[in-house]
């Protein structure tokens, strides 16, 4: 037997050598699926199958490259180089270029990226004189993309009464026209976007049977990686191409299907047996990566899903440590506790920072961990997204803040002068810059003297520049009269930035709005911490900008040092593995997401996402959650995620808290501290921080809602953080009304009532 086959387990070897007919390889996390796929292709080649008769489809270029390198070590570089192997998009681009004339394209057609597509759609919206606040290019593009992934051409879209009715209900009845014009412009320019590469491949095979037959004959063996992530368009291409020889092998794991928002359909893998009744099923159930405890814990959760292919993953590795459950008082404390635990790990186990990963559900959560890691001088790297403070929407808002504090900041001026759009174009800016250069002034100063230089810019443009200048002046009046949170919220709101983001209902738009919310949460925390430190005067924009300047400073790392903690979303972590993994923010409405808990199918995908997160860990996993988290600057009580309860308790080393889970109670600390003082205490400790509970609801008393304007001295009140207290004094009016409250456990606090969310206590 060939030496490479000796490296395989019995079930892996069987999956590699059974080459004829349809096969489904269910590969649990860490079970060596890449090895099986690689060796199966190599085995085909050693049996004499020509490399150009093998089609292997992956989802990343990296995966294709690594597999081809492994195959080359077995069969040689020359043979491996002739394989048709790559991503769906790269392989079918090659086919489309070969057959481009049949579809009316030049073989050197351009491939538009997302920015190209958005720009073209924006141009069409402008030409049609549509409201750009209703027809946002990103949202329109998402709608068109969804249609294409379901093989709905612009002609079919225009004839679909159901789709048009849905667009009309959402006040976007002109998407049909936009889609049609977009497709026509792409055709005229001989350009395709990424979705077109799959859509047009389907059109090619549908309209030209001879072409389909040619490629059916060519590809005698077809292999597909990550089959659970295929969309309908990809599924249909694979189904058509494999009809002649039926030697189709798909590899994947239904338990790791987590990309429905991109159009992936778990039904493709679940229904494989219906498409190919004579299929062979191979289950790779041994996890070579993780400890027995981690695998068993993941099994106990994923077992709750109804839609799945039955399997039982197992590990022959060591039993390993139980999962550590960490309860934080606030989300800020969660970040610090994770950073402290990382320092302890590195000190105790002598592991590298690169052995550790912090995973979260949404990109907005990264800010908490970035700040905590920076403060402890822990090197880190953000994966799959920009650093929090490098994201466009954050940089846009920071530019407004910078310009408010220092109006001569030309870079900030240029960034926001036409965002949100206010009709100040490139030509106007070019003329303004030229005049500024002549006068030796900043752009801001030049706007102030435009009246002395008539004709430099057109009158309407000059008026808009003056309106923008007045807008910034109005912001400047808030610098020392409002605290930083109030001022930044006003800037984001009055500038139109918030309404612009709120109007974009695409996944990208929602994520950007969440990031702005998280930035505002950080400002509120900064203010509270300064007050806890004894700062009595108003914490202003200047104070905040000075603080954030260090956090947004450019890293000096140039890529040589890879010894960094990996920080990323769970979606970005799929396919990766780490010795130690922190699963953070395990709270209801965060993980699982609030957008998924009302749909059984969506909730099952969230559970699969949690399964993916947990199985990234090889040696030890940590799960963290906060008892209170800021939402738009207001502290909000959080409920621990149902996924924590679904883990068999024998695999968790911290007993569940009675108040949090309604189960086994834990010992409660005697003193309840305020978040700022507790945070400073933790900062001074070198060991892992102790966990602090939320304030418990007073017994034998009733909590009643009360408006901030109705709160008066002498009232007994309850605060979600500080517990029970008595109002000692009240001052101010309206949104600036403040109260001094003496809490039984937390001491005296000064609270801004519109954010305090106090409840009235009655016997």
XYZ file of C-alpha atoms in Angstrom:
763
model
C 0.000 0.000 0.000
C 1.222 3.483 -0.821
C 3.017 5.232 2.030
C 0.714 8.242 2.033
C -2.263 5.977 2.749
C -0.490 4.659 5.832
C -0.843 8.109 7.384
C -4.640 7.804 7.449
C -7.071 6.300 9.933
C -9.327 3.491 8.708
C -12.297 5.722 7.963
C -10.083 8.385 6.352
C -8.461 5.740 4.145
C -11.855 4.422 3.092
C -13.016 7.931 2.178
C -9.832 8.428 0.122
C -9.870 5.142 -1.805
C -13.600 4.822 -2.624
C -13.342 7.074 -5.670
C -16.302 6.039 -7.823
C -19.823 7.433 -7.548
C -21.247 10.135 -5.299
C -19.721 10.450 -1.815
C -20.523 12.592 1.202
C -17.729 13.044 3.723
C -19.016 14.494 6.983
C -15.966 15.910 8.705
C -16.372 17.021 12.313
C -14.240 19.864 13.620
C -10.564 18.956 13.782
C -11.092 15.596 12.072
C -8.579 16.042 9.265
C -10.895 16.810 6.342
C -8.217 18.717 4.436
C -5.969 15.673 4.609
C -8.758 13.440 3.269
C -9.570 15.803 0.407
C -5.893 16.244 -0.463
C -5.075 12.544 -0.359
C -8.203 11.633 -2.332
C -7.077 13.897 -5.182
C -3.518 12.557 -4.964
C -4.878 8.994 -4.974
C -6.886 9.687 -8.143
C -3.733 10.944 -9.842
C -1.678 7.920 -8.752
C -4.402 5.706 -10.250
C -3.703 7.311 -13.631
C -6.517 9.874 -13.776
C -5.361 12.889 -15.797
C -5.074 16.031 -13.671
C -7.152 18.085 -16.132
C -10.021 15.624 -15.591
C -10.159 16.527 -11.890
C -12.042 19.591 -10.666
C -11.495 20.608 -7.033
C -13.465 23.565 -5.654
C -12.613 25.401 -2.447
C -13.789 28.573 -0.726
C -10.442 30.292 -0.260
C -7.361 30.669 -2.397
C -5.282 29.812 0.655
C -6.988 26.436 1.011
C -6.495 25.661 -2.677
C -2.841 26.687 -2.544
C -2.065 24.606 0.533
C -3.842 21.555 -0.858
C -2.028 21.803 -4.167
C 1.325 22.037 -2.355
C 0.538 18.867 -0.384
C -0.574 17.058 -3.546
C 2.619 18.134 -5.313
C 4.703 16.471 -2.599
C 3.027 13.165 -3.481
C 2.640 13.288 -7.276
C 5.095 16.019 -8.276
C 4.753 19.673 -9.188
C 4.159 19.145 -12.914
C 1.147 16.924 -12.358
C -0.334 19.014 -9.550
C -0.020 22.194 -11.628
C -2.404 20.796 -14.257
C -5.260 20.293 -11.807
C -8.356 22.445 -12.133
C -8.265 23.546 -8.515
C -9.313 26.821 -6.945
C -12.210 28.797 -5.582
C -15.597 28.699 -7.280
C -15.025 32.208 -8.597
C -11.521 31.608 -9.928
C -12.381 28.340 -11.688
C -15.548 29.617 -13.317
C -13.880 32.858 -14.365
C -11.527 30.684 -16.372
C -14.467 28.912 -18.011
C -16.272 32.203 -18.680
C -13.210 33.697 -20.347
C -12.999 30.646 -22.607
C -16.669 30.995 -23.563
C -17.122 34.762 -23.168
C -18.213 35.445 -26.757
C -21.272 33.216 -26.327
C -22.575 35.532 -23.609
C -21.648 38.730 -25.433
C -18.562 39.546 -23.376
C -14.964 40.125 -24.342
C -12.679 37.391 -23.024
C -10.756 40.074 -21.142
C -13.857 41.233 -19.274
C -13.332 43.259 -16.120
C -14.323 41.939 -12.710
C -15.907 44.628 -10.549
C -15.213 44.582 -6.842
C -17.735 45.796 -4.270
C -16.544 49.402 -4.503
C -16.878 49.424 -8.282
C -20.392 48.022 -8.012
C -21.467 50.517 -5.369
C -20.091 53.428 -7.380
C -21.945 52.308 -10.490
C -25.191 51.834 -8.559
C -24.752 55.259 -6.971
C -24.328 56.784 -10.422
C -27.510 55.078 -11.653
C -29.456 56.259 -8.601
C -28.263 59.786 -9.307
C -29.261 59.583 -12.968
C -32.724 58.311 -12.040
C -33.066 61.220 -9.603
C -33.938 58.860 -6.759
C -33.564 59.676 -3.092
C -30.110 58.406 -2.111
C -31.281 58.157 1.503
C -33.904 55.616 0.449
C -31.884 53.866 -2.235
C -28.563 53.381 -0.498
C -26.018 51.789 -2.876
C -24.895 49.205 -0.313
C -28.420 48.087 0.435
C -29.403 48.010 -3.240
C -26.294 45.984 -4.052
C -27.150 43.490 -1.294
C -30.624 43.084 -2.781
C -29.230 42.514 -6.271
C -26.625 40.101 -4.913
C -29.278 38.042 -3.141
C -31.255 37.826 -6.372
C -28.232 36.703 -8.375
C -27.283 34.048 -5.840
C -30.774 32.636 -6.305
C -30.340 32.766 -10.104
C -32.802 35.616 -10.576
C -31.620 37.650 -13.550
C -32.708 41.240 -14.027
C -35.279 40.059 -16.604
C -36.724 37.526 -14.142
C -36.644 40.096 -11.348
C -38.719 42.542 -13.401
C -41.337 39.834 -14.080
C -41.616 38.584 -10.496
C -44.720 40.166 -8.967
C -43.892 38.935 -5.459
C -40.445 40.527 -5.436
C -41.729 43.798 -6.877
C -44.499 43.908 -4.257
C -41.913 43.389 -1.513
C -39.776 46.229 -2.891
C -42.822 48.474 -3.073
C -43.751 47.765 0.554
C -40.257 48.748 1.605
C -40.477 51.996 -0.428
C -37.892 50.725 -2.911
C -40.056 50.026 -5.929
C -37.375 51.273 -8.325
C -34.854 48.524 -7.558
C -36.125 46.716 -10.657
C -35.035 49.612 -12.852
C -31.728 49.966 -11.014
C -30.972 46.244 -11.387
C -31.823 46.347 -15.099
C -29.668 49.411 -15.756
C -26.853 47.973 -13.633
C -26.841 44.730 -15.631
C -26.952 46.630 -18.922
C -24.086 48.927 -17.905
C -21.975 45.952 -16.823
C -22.681 44.234 -20.128
C -21.827 47.395 -22.074
C -18.579 47.767 -20.164
C -17.829 44.049 -20.554
C -17.672 43.736 -16.791
C -18.948 41.196 -14.279
C -19.222 41.461 -10.525
C -18.479 38.488 -8.259
C -22.075 37.292 -8.274
C -22.147 37.465 -12.074
C -19.326 34.921 -12.252
C -21.654 32.288 -10.814
C -24.879 33.565 -12.366
C -23.370 33.731 -15.856
C -21.862 30.266 -15.500
C -25.363 28.958 -14.851
C -26.702 30.951 -17.805
C -23.913 29.576 -19.994
C -24.705 25.972 -19.070
C -28.459 26.578 -19.438
C -28.388 28.283 -22.826
C -25.531 26.356 -24.438
C -25.976 22.594 -23.855
C -22.941 21.824 -26.000
C -20.746 23.876 -23.659
C -22.175 22.102 -20.629
C -21.565 18.756 -22.280
C -17.952 19.704 -23.009
C -17.196 20.444 -19.372
C -19.215 17.480 -18.112
C -16.986 15.253 -20.203
C -13.857 17.080 -19.129
C -14.439 16.884 -15.380
C -14.714 13.178 -14.658
C -14.072 13.666 -10.936
C -15.397 16.630 -8.981
C -14.536 17.405 -5.371
C -16.023 20.220 -3.287
C -14.694 21.482 0.030
C -16.918 23.134 2.694
C -20.046 21.958 0.896
C -22.253 23.234 3.710
C -21.284 26.779 2.677
C -22.476 26.546 -0.938
C -25.345 28.730 -2.122
C -28.025 27.748 -4.610
C -26.056 29.019 -7.597
C -22.956 27.014 -6.646
C -25.047 23.952 -5.844
C -26.662 23.982 -9.277
C -23.352 24.347 -11.132
C -21.899 21.363 -9.280
C -25.057 19.323 -9.878
C -25.003 20.031 -13.618
C -21.308 19.319 -14.075
C -21.454 15.984 -12.224
C -24.486 14.587 -14.077
C -22.510 12.637 -16.671
C -19.893 10.766 -14.622
C -21.488 11.198 -11.166
C -18.088 10.955 -9.469
C -18.859 13.731 -7.028
C -17.261 13.918 -3.590
C -18.373 16.686 -1.258
C -16.718 17.304 2.099
C -18.180 19.383 4.897
C -19.889 19.526 8.252
C -23.505 20.544 8.645
C -22.679 21.499 12.257
C -20.412 24.234 10.892
C -22.867 25.835 8.464
C -22.761 29.479 9.585
C -22.983 31.630 6.455
C -26.687 31.853 5.600
C -26.349 35.660 5.564
C -24.103 35.205 2.523
C -26.638 32.944 0.830
C -25.253 29.588 2.011
C -27.908 26.876 2.247
C -27.504 24.091 4.779
C -30.125 22.169 2.778
C -27.462 21.454 0.145
C -25.581 19.114 2.462
C -28.618 17.846 4.377
C -30.352 16.873 1.123
C -27.329 15.274 -0.567
C -28.829 11.829 0.055
C -31.963 12.867 -1.844
C -30.013 14.154 -4.840
C -27.832 11.035 -4.942
C -29.698 8.051 -3.418
C -26.799 5.704 -4.181
C -24.276 7.853 -2.313
C -21.634 6.594 0.092
C -21.440 8.263 3.511
C -18.192 8.628 5.435
C -18.158 10.146 8.907
C -14.913 11.575 10.212
C -15.825 11.808 13.888
C -12.437 11.742 15.619
C -11.248 15.203 16.626
C -7.443 15.354 16.518
C -7.298 18.952 17.720
C -9.157 19.390 20.990
C -9.245 17.777 24.406
C -11.999 15.336 25.312
C -13.622 17.938 27.540
C -13.898 20.533 24.761
C -15.255 18.013 22.256
C -17.792 16.622 24.716
C -18.917 20.106 25.731
C -19.410 21.080 22.074
C -21.360 17.870 21.458
C -23.692 18.595 24.363
C -24.647 21.919 22.787
C -24.970 20.975 19.115
C -27.145 18.003 20.102
C -29.937 20.523 20.755
C -30.250 21.219 16.999
C -32.994 19.379 15.119
C -31.687 19.756 11.562
C -28.451 17.808 11.407
C -26.792 14.647 10.168
C -26.393 12.334 13.188
C -22.802 11.898 14.345
C -20.850 11.750 17.583
C -17.512 13.529 17.595
C -14.914 12.169 19.981
C -11.327 12.803 20.969
C -8.535 10.468 21.980
C -6.494 13.354 23.317
C -6.105 14.043 27.022
C -9.206 14.812 29.065
C -8.031 18.385 29.570
C -9.228 21.219 31.765
C -12.872 22.013 32.149
C -14.183 25.140 30.430
C -13.679 28.182 32.623
C -16.775 30.354 32.976
C -15.950 33.975 33.780
C -18.646 36.358 34.952
C -17.851 40.051 34.673
C -19.657 42.899 36.365
C -19.558 45.110 33.251
C -18.393 44.734 29.655
C -15.421 46.940 30.521
C -14.485 44.571 33.319
C -14.939 41.646 30.930
C -12.187 43.078 28.743
C -9.871 43.560 31.691
C -10.525 40.077 33.081
C -9.726 38.498 29.725
C -6.484 40.514 29.502
C -5.521 39.477 33.040
C -6.258 35.827 32.294
C -4.058 36.021 29.191
C -1.150 37.363 31.237
C -1.625 34.539 33.734
C -1.723 31.977 30.926
C 1.492 33.194 29.363
C 3.204 33.310 32.763
C 2.004 29.897 33.970
C 2.118 27.832 30.764
C 4.912 29.711 28.936
C 2.733 29.685 25.813
C 3.084 32.311 23.106
C 0.597 35.123 22.609
C -0.059 33.633 19.163
C -1.479 30.524 20.875
C -4.380 32.611 22.189
C -7.527 33.924 20.509
C -10.339 36.221 21.637
C -13.569 35.559 19.750
C -16.730 37.662 19.745
C -20.060 37.747 17.908
C -19.923 41.267 16.427
C -17.088 43.531 15.296
C -18.287 46.281 17.629
C -17.133 44.226 20.631
C -13.476 44.541 19.649
C -13.100 47.998 21.223
C -13.362 46.684 24.780
C -10.644 44.100 24.203
C -8.370 46.360 22.187
C -8.313 48.901 24.994
C -7.801 46.265 27.696
C -4.956 44.603 25.794
C -3.260 47.940 25.091
C -3.421 48.954 28.732
C -1.712 45.699 29.727
C 0.832 45.954 26.881
C -0.350 42.694 25.356
C 0.392 42.527 21.609
C -2.630 41.656 19.476
C -3.823 41.504 15.920
C -7.331 42.135 14.612
C -8.372 39.520 12.041
C -11.083 39.709 9.431
C -11.763 43.390 10.020
C -10.067 46.691 10.628
C -9.004 47.737 14.066
C -12.036 49.322 15.757
C -10.654 52.848 15.497
C -9.632 52.325 11.876
C -13.146 51.528 10.667
C -14.601 54.108 8.304
C -17.591 55.107 10.391
C -15.422 55.503 13.524
C -12.831 57.548 11.633
C -15.634 59.700 10.196
C -17.022 60.523 13.635
C -13.542 61.052 15.076
C -12.834 63.442 12.193
C -15.871 65.516 13.193
C -14.601 65.563 16.777
C -11.094 66.534 15.680
C -12.420 69.312 13.472
C -14.615 70.590 16.295
C -11.656 70.759 18.675
C -9.140 71.928 16.076
C -10.823 73.424 12.965
C -7.473 73.846 11.214
C -7.082 70.053 10.944
C -7.101 69.805 7.133
C -7.222 65.986 7.035
C -10.320 65.901 9.218
C -11.849 68.693 7.115
C -11.332 66.801 3.872
C -12.741 63.596 5.335
C -16.108 64.993 6.426
C -16.666 68.001 4.175
C -19.009 65.915 2.006
C -20.049 63.178 4.396
C -22.926 62.823 4.757
C -23.348 64.140 1.227
C -23.975 67.885 1.148
C -23.182 68.648 -2.487
C -19.547 69.747 -2.137
C -17.699 67.987 -4.920
C -14.112 67.359 -5.962
C -13.957 70.426 -8.221
C -14.986 72.745 -5.400
C -12.431 71.169 -3.087
C -9.716 71.517 -5.707
C -10.432 75.254 -6.093
C -10.598 75.684 -2.321
C -7.269 73.914 -1.830
C -5.608 76.046 -4.504
C -6.756 79.247 -2.792
C -5.650 77.930 0.586
C -2.205 77.259 -0.863
C -2.023 80.762 -2.328
C -3.039 82.424 0.934
C -1.050 80.102 3.192
C -4.179 79.287 5.189
C -5.891 76.132 6.366
C -9.004 74.971 4.506
C -11.141 76.138 7.436
C -9.602 79.607 7.405
C -9.963 79.798 3.648
C -13.702 79.149 3.848
C -13.888 82.067 6.258
C -12.395 84.490 3.697
C -14.111 83.167 0.558
C -16.224 86.310 0.470
C -13.075 88.288 -0.328
C -12.332 86.075 -3.330
C -15.484 85.924 -5.478
C -15.483 83.471 -8.348
C -13.043 80.990 -6.836
C -15.930 78.603 -6.262
C -19.466 78.859 -7.600
C -22.033 80.677 -5.469
C -24.077 77.560 -4.538
C -20.913 75.723 -3.501
C -19.738 78.725 -1.469
C -23.072 78.756 0.337
C -22.764 75.051 1.197
C -19.231 75.574 2.471
C -20.468 78.374 4.707
C -23.299 76.165 5.991
C -20.764 73.482 6.833
C -18.596 76.037 8.639
C -21.611 77.174 10.674
C -22.360 73.544 11.518
C -18.873 73.043 12.960
C -19.109 76.373 14.837
C -22.308 75.123 16.465
C -20.418 71.985 17.524
C -17.601 74.092 18.948
C -20.059 75.743 21.317
C -20.597 72.326 22.904
C -16.929 71.630 23.648
C -16.905 73.111 27.147
C -20.645 73.333 27.877
C -21.476 69.633 27.528
C -19.762 66.465 28.626
C -18.054 64.396 25.941
C -20.897 61.895 25.535
C -23.582 64.530 25.041
C -21.396 66.508 22.652
C -20.415 63.504 20.509
C -23.980 62.207 20.383
C -25.123 65.661 19.240
C -22.375 65.799 16.599
C -23.257 62.342 15.271
C -26.944 63.227 15.211
C -26.910 66.806 13.899
C -24.250 66.106 11.272
C -26.543 63.479 9.747
C -24.070 60.662 10.319
C -26.469 58.695 12.528
C -29.465 59.033 10.225
C -27.289 58.037 7.276
C -26.260 54.809 8.994
C -29.729 54.079 10.371
C -31.148 54.280 6.871
C -28.884 51.475 5.613
C -30.623 48.197 6.492
C -28.000 45.962 4.900
C -25.823 43.755 7.095
C -22.919 46.149 6.557
C -25.043 49.157 7.507
C -26.281 47.522 10.703
C -22.722 46.629 11.671
C -21.551 50.235 11.143
C -24.341 51.585 13.314
C -23.412 49.085 16.043
C -19.843 50.360 15.896
C -20.982 53.960 16.442
C -23.060 52.766 19.394
C -19.999 51.012 20.801
C -17.882 54.149 20.422
C -20.494 56.142 22.346
C -20.511 53.419 25.002
C -16.751 53.842 25.322
C -17.144 57.595 25.825
C -19.742 57.044 28.543
C -17.399 54.594 30.300
C -14.525 57.064 30.000
C -16.629 59.745 31.699
C -17.732 57.430 34.504
C -14.180 56.251 35.135
C -12.917 59.834 35.323
C -15.637 60.654 37.837
C -14.732 57.603 39.902
C -11.165 58.892 39.874
C -12.392 62.058 41.556
C -12.626 64.393 38.560
C -15.464 66.765 39.440
C -15.457 69.067 36.436
C -17.175 68.177 33.167
C -15.266 65.613 31.096
C -15.129 67.379 27.729
C -14.443 66.536 24.112
C -10.876 67.742 24.587
C -10.372 65.271 27.429
C -11.789 62.388 25.396
C -9.795 63.227 22.276
C -6.597 63.380 24.303
C -7.412 59.962 25.760
C -8.327 58.316 22.475
C -5.283 59.675 20.638
C -3.081 57.003 22.207
C -5.550 54.256 21.370
C -5.695 55.271 17.720
C -1.962 55.749 17.325
C -0.448 53.651 14.546
C 1.180 50.382 15.510
C 4.930 50.288 15.005
C 4.684 46.598 14.110
C 5.683 45.970 10.489
C 4.658 42.325 10.380
C 7.895 40.722 11.540
C 6.528 39.824 14.961
C 3.662 37.353 14.690
C 3.588 36.619 18.408
C 0.278 38.353 19.026
C -3.096 37.485 20.479
C -5.614 36.941 17.677
C -8.784 39.029 18.036
C -11.684 38.301 15.676
C -15.321 37.456 15.126
C -16.359 33.815 15.304
C -17.151 33.902 11.582
C -13.564 34.942 10.866
C -12.228 32.146 13.071
C -13.756 29.290 11.094
C -11.031 26.977 9.856
C -8.495 28.235 12.406
C -7.311 26.677 15.656
C -5.636 27.941 18.823
C -4.403 26.375 22.032
C -6.454 28.756 24.175
C -9.702 30.433 23.140
C -11.798 33.075 24.905
C -15.449 33.066 23.810
C -16.696 36.458 24.922
C -20.006 38.263 25.249
C -22.061 35.106 25.822
C -25.299 36.927 26.573
C -28.812 36.722 25.239
C -29.423 39.187 22.380
C -25.689 39.282 21.697
C -24.790 35.602 21.279
C -27.321 34.407 20.210
C -27.963 37.608 18.298
C -31.204 39.455 18.927
C -31.935 39.118 15.193
C -32.053 35.316 15.406
C -33.873 34.300 18.563
C -37.372 34.441 17.051
C -36.587 32.059 14.188
C -35.903 28.360 14.960
C -33.686 27.993 11.877
C -31.719 31.148 12.665
C -31.296 30.066 16.288
C -29.931 26.725 15.137
C -27.371 28.577 13.013
C -26.355 30.637 16.051
C -25.884 27.364 17.945
C -23.714 26.062 15.110
C -21.736 29.302 15.324
C -21.155 28.661 19.031
C -20.082 25.093 18.190
C -17.561 26.457 15.689
C -16.237 28.907 18.282
C -15.793 26.304 21.000
C -14.077 23.787 18.718
C -11.389 26.301 17.724
C -9.769 25.552 21.097
C -7.215 22.763 21.395
C -6.195 22.839 25.081
C -8.498 25.127 27.016
C -11.589 27.238 26.435
C -12.928 30.195 28.408
C -16.455 31.578 28.227
C -17.089 35.106 29.455
C -20.176 37.229 29.892
C -21.029 40.579 31.420
C -23.915 41.253 33.743
C -24.373 44.756 32.377
C -23.433 46.239 29.019
C -23.823 49.726 27.590
C -26.485 50.277 24.927
C -26.325 53.763 23.400
C -24.591 55.073 26.501
C -27.048 53.519 28.954
C -26.079 50.551 31.166
C -28.376 47.602 30.408
C -28.786 44.396 32.389
C -27.731 41.270 30.476
C -28.897 37.678 30.735
C -26.310 34.926 30.212
C -26.598 33.091 26.897
C -28.742 29.984 26.682
C -25.722 28.274 25.119
C -23.961 28.334 28.487
C -26.876 26.488 30.077
C -26.858 23.962 27.230
C -23.322 22.816 28.031
C -23.279 19.757 30.277
C -22.314 21.257 33.643
C -19.697 18.558 34.245
C -17.546 20.239 31.587
C -17.567 23.697 33.240
C -15.354 24.492 36.224
C -17.367 27.435 37.590
C -20.818 26.576 38.979
C -23.734 28.466 37.506
C -24.882 31.499 39.443
C -28.350 31.123 40.940
C -29.515 34.642 40.069
C -28.138 34.480 36.541
C -29.270 30.996 35.576
C -32.003 30.092 38.007
C -29.934 27.115 39.092
C -27.097 26.357 41.453
C -26.091 29.412 43.447
C -22.533 30.455 44.108
C -20.941 32.257 47.036
C -21.600 35.979 46.752
C -18.976 38.569 47.809
C -19.899 40.628 50.845
C -19.262 44.048 49.335
C -20.661 45.355 46.088
C -18.397 48.001 44.566
C -19.120 50.582 41.908
C -17.731 49.710 38.461
C -15.070 52.433 38.428
C -13.626 51.663 41.866
C -13.739 47.933 41.155
C -11.978 48.497 37.845
C -9.162 50.434 39.530
C -8.843 47.708 42.149
C -8.453 45.104 39.426
C -5.889 47.255 37.637
C -3.684 47.083 40.722
C -3.817 43.299 40.953
C -1.414 40.962 39.248
C -3.505 37.813 39.626
C -6.785 36.887 37.930
C -9.610 39.181 38.988
C -12.431 38.066 41.215
C -15.939 38.118 39.792
C -18.600 40.458 41.165
C -22.357 39.938 40.871
C -25.042 42.335 39.757
C -27.029 44.138 42.426
C -29.778 41.778 43.576
C -33.403 42.849 43.473
C -34.544 43.863 46.993
C -36.727 41.272 48.669
C -40.298 42.070 49.813
C -40.285 45.281 47.766
C -41.896 46.279 44.487
C -40.018 48.008 41.662
C -42.015 50.605 39.746
C -41.101 52.604 36.654
C -40.650 56.327 37.274
C -39.890 59.193 34.914
C -36.628 61.111 35.521
C -38.604 64.344 35.975
C -40.647 62.755 38.799
C -37.719 61.760 41.001
C -37.542 63.783 44.215
C -35.349 63.846 47.379
C -36.291 61.235 49.973
C -37.442 58.624 47.467
C -36.228 55.040 47.861
C -34.876 53.846 44.511
C -33.118 50.879 42.930
C -30.244 50.929 40.403
C -29.263 47.870 38.340
C -25.578 48.329 39.259
C -25.524 49.998 42.650
C -28.588 48.413 44.237
C -30.896 50.062 46.779
C -30.522 53.718 47.749
C -32.154 56.967 48.851
C -32.280 60.166 46.773
C -30.539 62.887 48.802
C -30.838 65.822 46.394
C -31.893 66.726 42.864
C -30.717 69.593 40.650
C -31.129 70.780 37.070
C -34.028 70.520 34.658
C -34.978 68.413 31.643
C -32.217 66.225 30.176
C -29.631 67.813 32.512
C -31.450 66.794 35.710
C -29.069 65.117 38.154
C -29.547 63.354 41.476
C -27.278 62.534 44.389
C -28.187 59.068 45.632
C -26.816 57.333 48.713
C -26.678 53.617 48.005
C -26.592 51.070 50.813
C -23.640 49.147 49.384
C -22.055 51.379 46.747
C -21.990 54.670 48.651
C -23.038 58.084 47.339
C -23.278 58.541 43.562
C -24.091 61.512 41.345
C -26.268 60.305 38.473
C -27.562 61.923 35.312
C -31.198 60.857 35.575
C -31.909 60.449 31.869
C -29.327 57.643 31.810
C -29.655 56.245 35.344
C -32.832 54.184 34.742
C -33.770 54.318 38.427
C -36.747 52.312 39.673
C -39.005 53.407 42.539
C -38.974 51.068 45.571
C -42.225 50.473 47.419
C -42.940 48.160 50.337
